[in-house]
Coordinates of C-alpha atoms in Angstrom, one line a residue:
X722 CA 51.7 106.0 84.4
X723 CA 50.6 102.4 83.0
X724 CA 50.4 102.6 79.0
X725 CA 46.7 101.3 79.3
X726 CA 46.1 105.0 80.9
X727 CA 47.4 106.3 77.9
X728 CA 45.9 104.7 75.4
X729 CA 42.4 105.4 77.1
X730 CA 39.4 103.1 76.2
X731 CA 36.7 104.8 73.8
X732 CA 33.8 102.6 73.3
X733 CA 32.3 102.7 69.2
X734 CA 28.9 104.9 71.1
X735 CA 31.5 108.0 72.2
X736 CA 33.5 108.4 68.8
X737 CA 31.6 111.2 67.3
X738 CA 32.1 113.3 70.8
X739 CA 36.1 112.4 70.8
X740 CA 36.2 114.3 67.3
X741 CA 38.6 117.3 67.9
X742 CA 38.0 120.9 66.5
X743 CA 40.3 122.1 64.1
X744 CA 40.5 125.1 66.2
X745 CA 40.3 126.2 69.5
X746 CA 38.5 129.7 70.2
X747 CA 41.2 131.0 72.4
X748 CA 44.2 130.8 69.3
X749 CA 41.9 131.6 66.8
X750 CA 41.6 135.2 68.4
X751 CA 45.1 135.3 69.3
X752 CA 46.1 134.5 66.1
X753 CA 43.7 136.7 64.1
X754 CA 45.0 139.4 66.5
X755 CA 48.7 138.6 65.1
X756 CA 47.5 138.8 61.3
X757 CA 45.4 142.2 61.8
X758 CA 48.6 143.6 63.7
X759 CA 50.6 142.3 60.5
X760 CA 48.1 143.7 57.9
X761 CA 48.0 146.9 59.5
X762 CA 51.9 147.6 60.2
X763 CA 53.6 145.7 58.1
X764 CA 57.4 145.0 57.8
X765 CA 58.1 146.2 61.2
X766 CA 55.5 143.9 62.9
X767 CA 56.7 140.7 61.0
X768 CA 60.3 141.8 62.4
X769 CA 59.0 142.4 65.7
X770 CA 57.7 138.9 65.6
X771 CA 60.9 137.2 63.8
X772 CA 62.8 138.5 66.3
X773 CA 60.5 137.6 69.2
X774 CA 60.3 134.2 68.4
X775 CA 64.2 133.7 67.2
X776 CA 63.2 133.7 63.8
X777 CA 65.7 135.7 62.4
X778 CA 68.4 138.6 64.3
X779 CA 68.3 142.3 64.5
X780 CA 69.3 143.5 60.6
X781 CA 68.9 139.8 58.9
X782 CA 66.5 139.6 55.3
X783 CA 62.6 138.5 56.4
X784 CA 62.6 137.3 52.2
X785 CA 65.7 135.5 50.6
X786 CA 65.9 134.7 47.1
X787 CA 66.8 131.9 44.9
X788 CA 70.6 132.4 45.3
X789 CA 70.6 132.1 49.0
X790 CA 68.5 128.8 48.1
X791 CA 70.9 127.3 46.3
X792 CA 74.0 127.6 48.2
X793 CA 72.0 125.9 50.6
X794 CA 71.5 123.1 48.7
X795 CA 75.4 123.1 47.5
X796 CA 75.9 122.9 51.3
X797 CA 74.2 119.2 52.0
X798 CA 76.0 116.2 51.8
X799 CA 75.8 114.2 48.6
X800 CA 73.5 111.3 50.6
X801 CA 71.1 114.0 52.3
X802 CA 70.4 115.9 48.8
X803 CA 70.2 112.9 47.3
X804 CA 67.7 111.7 49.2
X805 CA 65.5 115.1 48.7
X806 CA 65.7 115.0 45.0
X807 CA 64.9 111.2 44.9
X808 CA 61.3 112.5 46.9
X809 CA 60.8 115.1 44.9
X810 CA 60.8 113.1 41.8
X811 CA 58.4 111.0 43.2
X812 CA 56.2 113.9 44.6
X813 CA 56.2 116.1 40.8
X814 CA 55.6 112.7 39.0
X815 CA 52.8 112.2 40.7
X816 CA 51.2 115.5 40.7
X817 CA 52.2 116.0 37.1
X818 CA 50.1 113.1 36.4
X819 CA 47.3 114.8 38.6
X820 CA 47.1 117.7 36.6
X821 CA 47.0 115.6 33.4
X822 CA 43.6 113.9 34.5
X823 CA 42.1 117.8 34.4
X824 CA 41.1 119.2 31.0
X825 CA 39.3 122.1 29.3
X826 CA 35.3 121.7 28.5
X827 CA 33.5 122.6 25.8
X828 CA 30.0 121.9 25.4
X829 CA 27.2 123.3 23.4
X830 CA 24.6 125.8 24.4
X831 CA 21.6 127.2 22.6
X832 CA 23.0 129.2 20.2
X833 CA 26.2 128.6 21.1
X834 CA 29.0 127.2 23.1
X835 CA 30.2 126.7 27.1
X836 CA 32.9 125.6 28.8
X837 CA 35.8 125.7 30.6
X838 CA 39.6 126.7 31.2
X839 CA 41.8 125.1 33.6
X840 CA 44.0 128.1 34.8
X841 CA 46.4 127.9 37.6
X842 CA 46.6 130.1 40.5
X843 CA 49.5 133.2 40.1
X844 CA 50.7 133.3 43.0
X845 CA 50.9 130.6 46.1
X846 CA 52.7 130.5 49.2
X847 CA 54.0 126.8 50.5
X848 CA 53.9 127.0 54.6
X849 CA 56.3 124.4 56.2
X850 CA 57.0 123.6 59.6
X851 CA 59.8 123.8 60.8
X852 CA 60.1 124.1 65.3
X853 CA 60.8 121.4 67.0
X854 CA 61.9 119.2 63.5
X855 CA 62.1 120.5 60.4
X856 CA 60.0 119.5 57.3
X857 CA 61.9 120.1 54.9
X858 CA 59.1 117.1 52.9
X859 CA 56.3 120.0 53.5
X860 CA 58.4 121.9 50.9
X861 CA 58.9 119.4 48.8
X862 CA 54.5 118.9 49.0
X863 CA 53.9 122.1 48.6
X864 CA 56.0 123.4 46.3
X865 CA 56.3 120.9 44.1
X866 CA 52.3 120.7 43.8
X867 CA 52.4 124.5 42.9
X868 CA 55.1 124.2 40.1
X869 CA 52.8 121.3 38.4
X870 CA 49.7 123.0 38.4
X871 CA 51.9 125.7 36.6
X872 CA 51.7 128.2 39.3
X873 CA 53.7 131.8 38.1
X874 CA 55.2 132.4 41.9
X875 CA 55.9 130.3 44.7
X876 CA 57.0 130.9 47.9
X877 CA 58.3 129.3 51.0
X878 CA 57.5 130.3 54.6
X879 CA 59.3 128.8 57.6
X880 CA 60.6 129.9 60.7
X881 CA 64.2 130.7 60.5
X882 CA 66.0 129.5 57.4
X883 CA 67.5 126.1 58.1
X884 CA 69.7 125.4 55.3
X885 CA 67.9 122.1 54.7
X886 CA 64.3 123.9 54.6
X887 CA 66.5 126.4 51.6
X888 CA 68.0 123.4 50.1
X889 CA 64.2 121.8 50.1
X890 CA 63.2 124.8 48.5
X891 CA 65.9 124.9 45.6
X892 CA 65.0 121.7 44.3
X893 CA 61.3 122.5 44.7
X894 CA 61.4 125.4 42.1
X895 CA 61.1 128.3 44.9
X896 CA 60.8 131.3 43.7
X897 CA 61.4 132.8 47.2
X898 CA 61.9 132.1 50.9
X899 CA 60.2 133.8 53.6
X900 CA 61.7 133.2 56.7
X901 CA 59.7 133.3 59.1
X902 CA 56.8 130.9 60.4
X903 CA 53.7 131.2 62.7
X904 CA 50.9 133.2 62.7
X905 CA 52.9 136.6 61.4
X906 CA 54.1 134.1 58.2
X907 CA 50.6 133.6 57.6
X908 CA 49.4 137.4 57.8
X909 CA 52.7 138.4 55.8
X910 CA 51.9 135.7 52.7
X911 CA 48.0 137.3 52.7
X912 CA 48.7 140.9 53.1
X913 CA 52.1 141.2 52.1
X914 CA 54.6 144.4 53.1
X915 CA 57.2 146.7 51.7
X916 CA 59.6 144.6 49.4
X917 CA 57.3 141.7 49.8
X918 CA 54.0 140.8 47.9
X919 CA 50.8 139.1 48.4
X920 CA 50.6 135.6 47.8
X921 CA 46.8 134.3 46.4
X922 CA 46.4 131.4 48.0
X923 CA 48.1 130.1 51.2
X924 CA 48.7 126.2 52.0
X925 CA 50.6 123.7 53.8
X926 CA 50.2 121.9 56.9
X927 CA 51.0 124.1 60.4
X928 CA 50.9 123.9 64.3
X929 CA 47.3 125.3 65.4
X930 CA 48.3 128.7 65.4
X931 CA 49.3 128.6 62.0
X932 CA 45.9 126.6 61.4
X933 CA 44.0 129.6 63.2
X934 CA 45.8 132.3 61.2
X935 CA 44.7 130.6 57.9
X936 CA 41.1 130.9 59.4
X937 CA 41.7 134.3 59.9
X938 CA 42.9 135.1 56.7
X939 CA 40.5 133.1 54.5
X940 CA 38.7 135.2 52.2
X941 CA 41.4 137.7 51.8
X942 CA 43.5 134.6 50.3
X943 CA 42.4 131.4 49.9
X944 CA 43.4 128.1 51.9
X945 CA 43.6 124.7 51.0
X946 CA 42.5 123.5 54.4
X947 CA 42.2 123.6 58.3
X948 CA 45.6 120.8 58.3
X949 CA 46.0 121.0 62.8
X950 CA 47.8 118.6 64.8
X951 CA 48.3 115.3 62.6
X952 CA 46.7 112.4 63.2
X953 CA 46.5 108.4 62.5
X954 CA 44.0 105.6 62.9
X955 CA 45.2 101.9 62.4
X956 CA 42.7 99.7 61.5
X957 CA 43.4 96.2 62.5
X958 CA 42.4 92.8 63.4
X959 CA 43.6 89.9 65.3
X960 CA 46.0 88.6 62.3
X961 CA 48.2 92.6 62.8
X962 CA 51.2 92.3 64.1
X963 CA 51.3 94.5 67.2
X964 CA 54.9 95.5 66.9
X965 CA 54.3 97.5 63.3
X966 CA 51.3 98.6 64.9
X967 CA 53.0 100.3 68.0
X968 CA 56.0 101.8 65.5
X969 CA 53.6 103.5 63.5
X970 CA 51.8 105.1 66.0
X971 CA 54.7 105.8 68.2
X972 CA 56.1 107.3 64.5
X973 CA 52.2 109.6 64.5
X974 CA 52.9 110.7 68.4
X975 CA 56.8 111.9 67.5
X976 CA 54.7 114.7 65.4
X977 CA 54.5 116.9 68.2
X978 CA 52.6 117.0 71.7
X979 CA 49.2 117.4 70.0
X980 CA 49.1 114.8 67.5
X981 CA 46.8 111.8 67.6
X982 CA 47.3 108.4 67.4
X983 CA 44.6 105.7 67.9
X984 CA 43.7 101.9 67.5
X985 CA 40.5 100.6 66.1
X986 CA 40.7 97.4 66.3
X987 CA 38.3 93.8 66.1
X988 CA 40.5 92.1 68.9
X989 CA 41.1 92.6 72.7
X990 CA 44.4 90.6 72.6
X991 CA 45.9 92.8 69.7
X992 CA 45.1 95.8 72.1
X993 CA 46.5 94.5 75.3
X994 CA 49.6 93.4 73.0
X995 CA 50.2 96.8 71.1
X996 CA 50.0 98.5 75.0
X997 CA 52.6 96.0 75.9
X998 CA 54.7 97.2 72.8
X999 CA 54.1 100.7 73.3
X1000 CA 55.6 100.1 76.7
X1001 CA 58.9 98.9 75.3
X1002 CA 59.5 100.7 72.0
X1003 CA 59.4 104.4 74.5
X1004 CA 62.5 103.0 76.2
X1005 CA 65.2 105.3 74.8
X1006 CA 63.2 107.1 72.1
X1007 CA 63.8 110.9 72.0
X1008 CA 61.8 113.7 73.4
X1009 CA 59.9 110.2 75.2
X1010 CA 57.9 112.9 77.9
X1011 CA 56.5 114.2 75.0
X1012 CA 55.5 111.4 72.8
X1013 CA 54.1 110.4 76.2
X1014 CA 52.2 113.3 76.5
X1015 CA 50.6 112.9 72.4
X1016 CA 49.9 109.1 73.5
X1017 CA 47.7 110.8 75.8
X1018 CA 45.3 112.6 72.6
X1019 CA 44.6 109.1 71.4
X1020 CA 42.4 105.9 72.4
X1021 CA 42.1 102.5 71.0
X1022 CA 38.2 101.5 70.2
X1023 CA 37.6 97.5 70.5
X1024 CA 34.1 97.0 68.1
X1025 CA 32.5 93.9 67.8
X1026 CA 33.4 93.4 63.9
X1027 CA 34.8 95.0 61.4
X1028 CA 31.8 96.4 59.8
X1029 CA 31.3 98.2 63.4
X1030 CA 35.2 99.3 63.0
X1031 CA 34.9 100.6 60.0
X1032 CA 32.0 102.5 61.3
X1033 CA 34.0 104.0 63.9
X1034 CA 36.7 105.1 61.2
X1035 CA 34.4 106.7 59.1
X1036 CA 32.9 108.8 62.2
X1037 CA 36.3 110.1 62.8
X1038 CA 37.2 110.9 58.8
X1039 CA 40.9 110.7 60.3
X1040 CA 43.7 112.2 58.2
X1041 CA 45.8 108.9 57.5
X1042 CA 44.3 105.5 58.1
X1043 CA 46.3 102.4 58.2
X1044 CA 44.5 99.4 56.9
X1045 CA 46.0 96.4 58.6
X1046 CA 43.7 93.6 58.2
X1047 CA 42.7 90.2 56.2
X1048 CA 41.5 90.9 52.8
X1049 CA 42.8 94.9 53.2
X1050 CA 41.7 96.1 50.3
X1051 CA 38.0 95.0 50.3
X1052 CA 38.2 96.9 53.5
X1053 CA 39.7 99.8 52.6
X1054 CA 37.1 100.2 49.7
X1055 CA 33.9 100.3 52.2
X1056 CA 35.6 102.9 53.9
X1057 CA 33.8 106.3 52.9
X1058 CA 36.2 108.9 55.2
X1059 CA 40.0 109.5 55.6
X1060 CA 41.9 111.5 54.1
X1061 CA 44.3 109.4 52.7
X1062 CA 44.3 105.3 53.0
X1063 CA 47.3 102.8 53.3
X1064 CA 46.3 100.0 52.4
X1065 CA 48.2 96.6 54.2
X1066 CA 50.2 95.9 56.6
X1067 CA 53.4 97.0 54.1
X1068 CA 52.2 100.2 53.1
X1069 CA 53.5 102.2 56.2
X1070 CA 51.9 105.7 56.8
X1071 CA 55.9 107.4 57.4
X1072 CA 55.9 106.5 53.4
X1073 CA 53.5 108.7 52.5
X1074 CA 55.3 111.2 55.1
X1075 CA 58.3 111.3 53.1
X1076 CA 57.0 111.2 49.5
X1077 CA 56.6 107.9 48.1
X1078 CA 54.1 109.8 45.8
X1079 CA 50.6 111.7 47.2
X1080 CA 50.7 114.5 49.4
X1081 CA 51.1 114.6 52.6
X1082 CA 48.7 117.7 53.2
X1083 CA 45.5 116.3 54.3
X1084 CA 42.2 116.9 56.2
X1085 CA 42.3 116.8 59.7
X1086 CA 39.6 116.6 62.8
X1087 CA 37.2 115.0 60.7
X1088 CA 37.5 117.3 57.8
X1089 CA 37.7 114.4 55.8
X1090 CA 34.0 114.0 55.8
X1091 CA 34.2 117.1 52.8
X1092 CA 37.2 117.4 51.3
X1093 CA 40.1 115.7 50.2
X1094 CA 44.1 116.5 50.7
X1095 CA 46.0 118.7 49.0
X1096 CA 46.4 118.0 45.3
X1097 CA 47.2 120.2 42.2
X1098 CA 43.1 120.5 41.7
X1099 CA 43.4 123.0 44.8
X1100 CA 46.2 124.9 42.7
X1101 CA 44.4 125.8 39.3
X1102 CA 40.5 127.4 38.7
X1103 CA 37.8 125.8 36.2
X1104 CA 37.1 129.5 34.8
X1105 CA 34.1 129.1 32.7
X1106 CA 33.1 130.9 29.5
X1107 CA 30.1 131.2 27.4
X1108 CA 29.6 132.3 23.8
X1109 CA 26.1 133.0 21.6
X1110 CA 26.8 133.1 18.2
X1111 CA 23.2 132.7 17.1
X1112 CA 20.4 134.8 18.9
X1113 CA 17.7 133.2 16.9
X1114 CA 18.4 129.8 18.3
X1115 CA 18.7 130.7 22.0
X1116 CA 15.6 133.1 21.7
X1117 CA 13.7 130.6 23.9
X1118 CA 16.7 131.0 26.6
X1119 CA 17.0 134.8 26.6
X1120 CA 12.7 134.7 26.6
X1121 CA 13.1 132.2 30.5
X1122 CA 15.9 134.4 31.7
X1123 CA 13.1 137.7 31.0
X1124 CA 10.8 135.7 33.0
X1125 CA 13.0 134.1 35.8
X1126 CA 14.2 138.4 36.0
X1127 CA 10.6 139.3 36.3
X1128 CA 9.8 136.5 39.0
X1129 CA 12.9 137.9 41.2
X1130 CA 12.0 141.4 40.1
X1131 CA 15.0 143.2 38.8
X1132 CA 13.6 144.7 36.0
X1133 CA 17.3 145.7 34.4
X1134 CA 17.9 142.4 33.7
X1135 CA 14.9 141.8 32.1
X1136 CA 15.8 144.6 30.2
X1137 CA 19.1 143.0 29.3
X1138 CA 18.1 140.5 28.3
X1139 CA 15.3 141.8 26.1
X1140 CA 18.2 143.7 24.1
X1141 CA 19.8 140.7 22.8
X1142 CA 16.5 140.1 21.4
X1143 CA 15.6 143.2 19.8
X1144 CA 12.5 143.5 21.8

């Protein structure tokens, strides 16, 4: 199959219909099937699925605890805990310095004061892949996110317990390690079973069944996000260099047969040269058949100009976008959707993989057009509060709510009202 088959042509017109959903119908009832099966049996139907799926052997802990965790972590060579610890660093630091941009309000009222308290969530569970590679970074993102916003429990789920996904956790702060991944992980953090409690709010990045479980479950927990199959767009013009272009999205289609990587681009040649590159950097990669086969999710998009690429970007909100053009920056700053942006030819999206700072949970299949990625505001509440110290002074406020009451006609709170007046 010639690379130029691969990398189909997608003209700037078809971008919006080339815009994957999230999820598919078909998992999303399989999966939702999984969870109810979970919520309604508990322990044993986690098991059953652990042991279905190689998880974990007949008699083996679904939960292990900080101890487990840390022999792990004495396990790893000095370089490859090094290496962890040196990411982390970066990864608290920066959402330590997150959380200190968010403060508590207070503002006055009539009669009064308003405000409100930033209070983290109690209890979150940190989902990390971990099938064909594991990530033990997604533990490291999750986990260390949860610990600055100041979260009470935290807890990892991830199929198996690969001693480097434990060790990840150790140095994350875990307070526990579920051990198994999928669907049942999902329905086992929302609904909980014997020996094992409810999480409050579930996040992490995950295949599309684990995707389609966090549908399922929403409401009963809460989610940060719909985070699929991952996906790049490079954004470049004819002064790119079409070998850096080719790594990094040969680098997005190692993810996993489902990721996406594409070109936009302002120059035919580039595209004809990053095919040509493409075409030698597969020879001897691993699993090649399938990075083949995630070539195949993504396109390269010639527009006329950049204004028209940038266009084309913003129709697809992508999850990372590579900016690799003249003047980068003034182009990355009329971009209005992506979920996260690097900006120059330097600023390689594997970076962000592996914690130079930001996390690496973001929107994906255009969810980027509402919401951003995963960041310690998605781990702590803005309660609000009111006091009324002085009834005399808000008399005019307690007098609108009697009438807005009346207009809707719910005549108790009228009456509510009216009794903090003394009428």
């Amino acid at each position: 199959m010639a690379i130029a088959e691969l990398l189909r042509r997608v003209e700037p017109s078809e971008i919006r219909r080339a815009r994957p959903s999230p999820v598919d119908d078909q998992t999303l009832a399989a999966a939702a099937e999984i969870v109810r099966i979970v919520r309604d049996q508990g322990e044993p139907a986690v098991r059953h699925y652990a042991e279905r799926f190689g998880e974990r052997r007949p008699g083996e802990p679904l939960c292990l605890d900080r101890s487990e965790m840390r022999a792990a972590l004495g396990s790893l060579v000095p370089e490859d805990r090094g290496a962890l610890e040196r990411a982390h660093e970066r990864i608290l630091a920066f959402a330590s310095a997150q959380r200190r941009t968010l403060h508590d309000l207070e503002w006055p009222i009539p009669g009064g004061r308003a405000g409100h308290t930033i209070e983290p969530i109690e209890a979150v569970g940190c989902y990390a892949p971990a099938g064909r590679y594991p990530l033990p970074s997604s533990v490291l993102m999750t986990a260390a996110s949860a610990r600055a916003a100041g979260c009470e429990r935290v807890v990892v789920a991830s199929p198996g317990a690969r001693p480097v996904m434990l060790a990840a956790a150790a140095i994350a702060g875990a307070d526990e390690f579920l051990a198994v991944g999928g669907a049942h992980a999902v329905g086992a953090m929302a609904h909980g079973f014997e020996g094992f409690d409810p999480v409050d709010k579930i996040i992490g990045p995950g295949n599309r069944w684990v995707t389609a479980a966090k549908l399922a479950v929403s409401g009963v927990v809460g989610i940060d996000m719909l985070a699929g199959p991952s996906e790049l767009v490079v954004l470049a013009d004819e002064g790119a260099d079409a070998v850096l272009v080719a790594a990094d999205l040969l680098a997005q289609a190692e993810h996993d047969t489902d990721a996406r990587a594409i070109l936009v681009t302002t120059c035919e040649r580039l595209a004809r040269g990053v095919e040509a590159e493409l075409a030698r950097q597969l020879d001897g990669m691993n699993a090649r058949e399938d990075v083949l086969a995630a070539l195949c999710n993504g396109f390269v998009c010639v527009a006329r100009d950049l204004e028209e690429a940038v266009r084309v970007v913003d129709a697809i909100a992508p999850e990372h976008l590579e900016i690799m053009t003249m003047d980068s920056e003034r182009v990355a700053a009329s971009v209005r959707h992506a979920g996260a942006i690097f900006v120059g030819a330097a600023a390689a999206e594997v970076l962000g993989d592996y914690g130079i700072g930001p996390n690496h949970t973001l929107p994906t299949g255009g969810t980027a057009r509402f919401r951003a990625g995963l960041s310690v505001v998605d781990l702590v509440r803005h309660r609000t509060w009111v006091r009324i110290d002085d009834l005399a002074t808000a008399e005019h406020v307690i007098s609108d709510t009697r009438r807005l009451a009346d207009l809707e006609g719910l005549s108790a709170h009228a009456r509510s009202a009216a009794l903090r007046a003394g009428a």
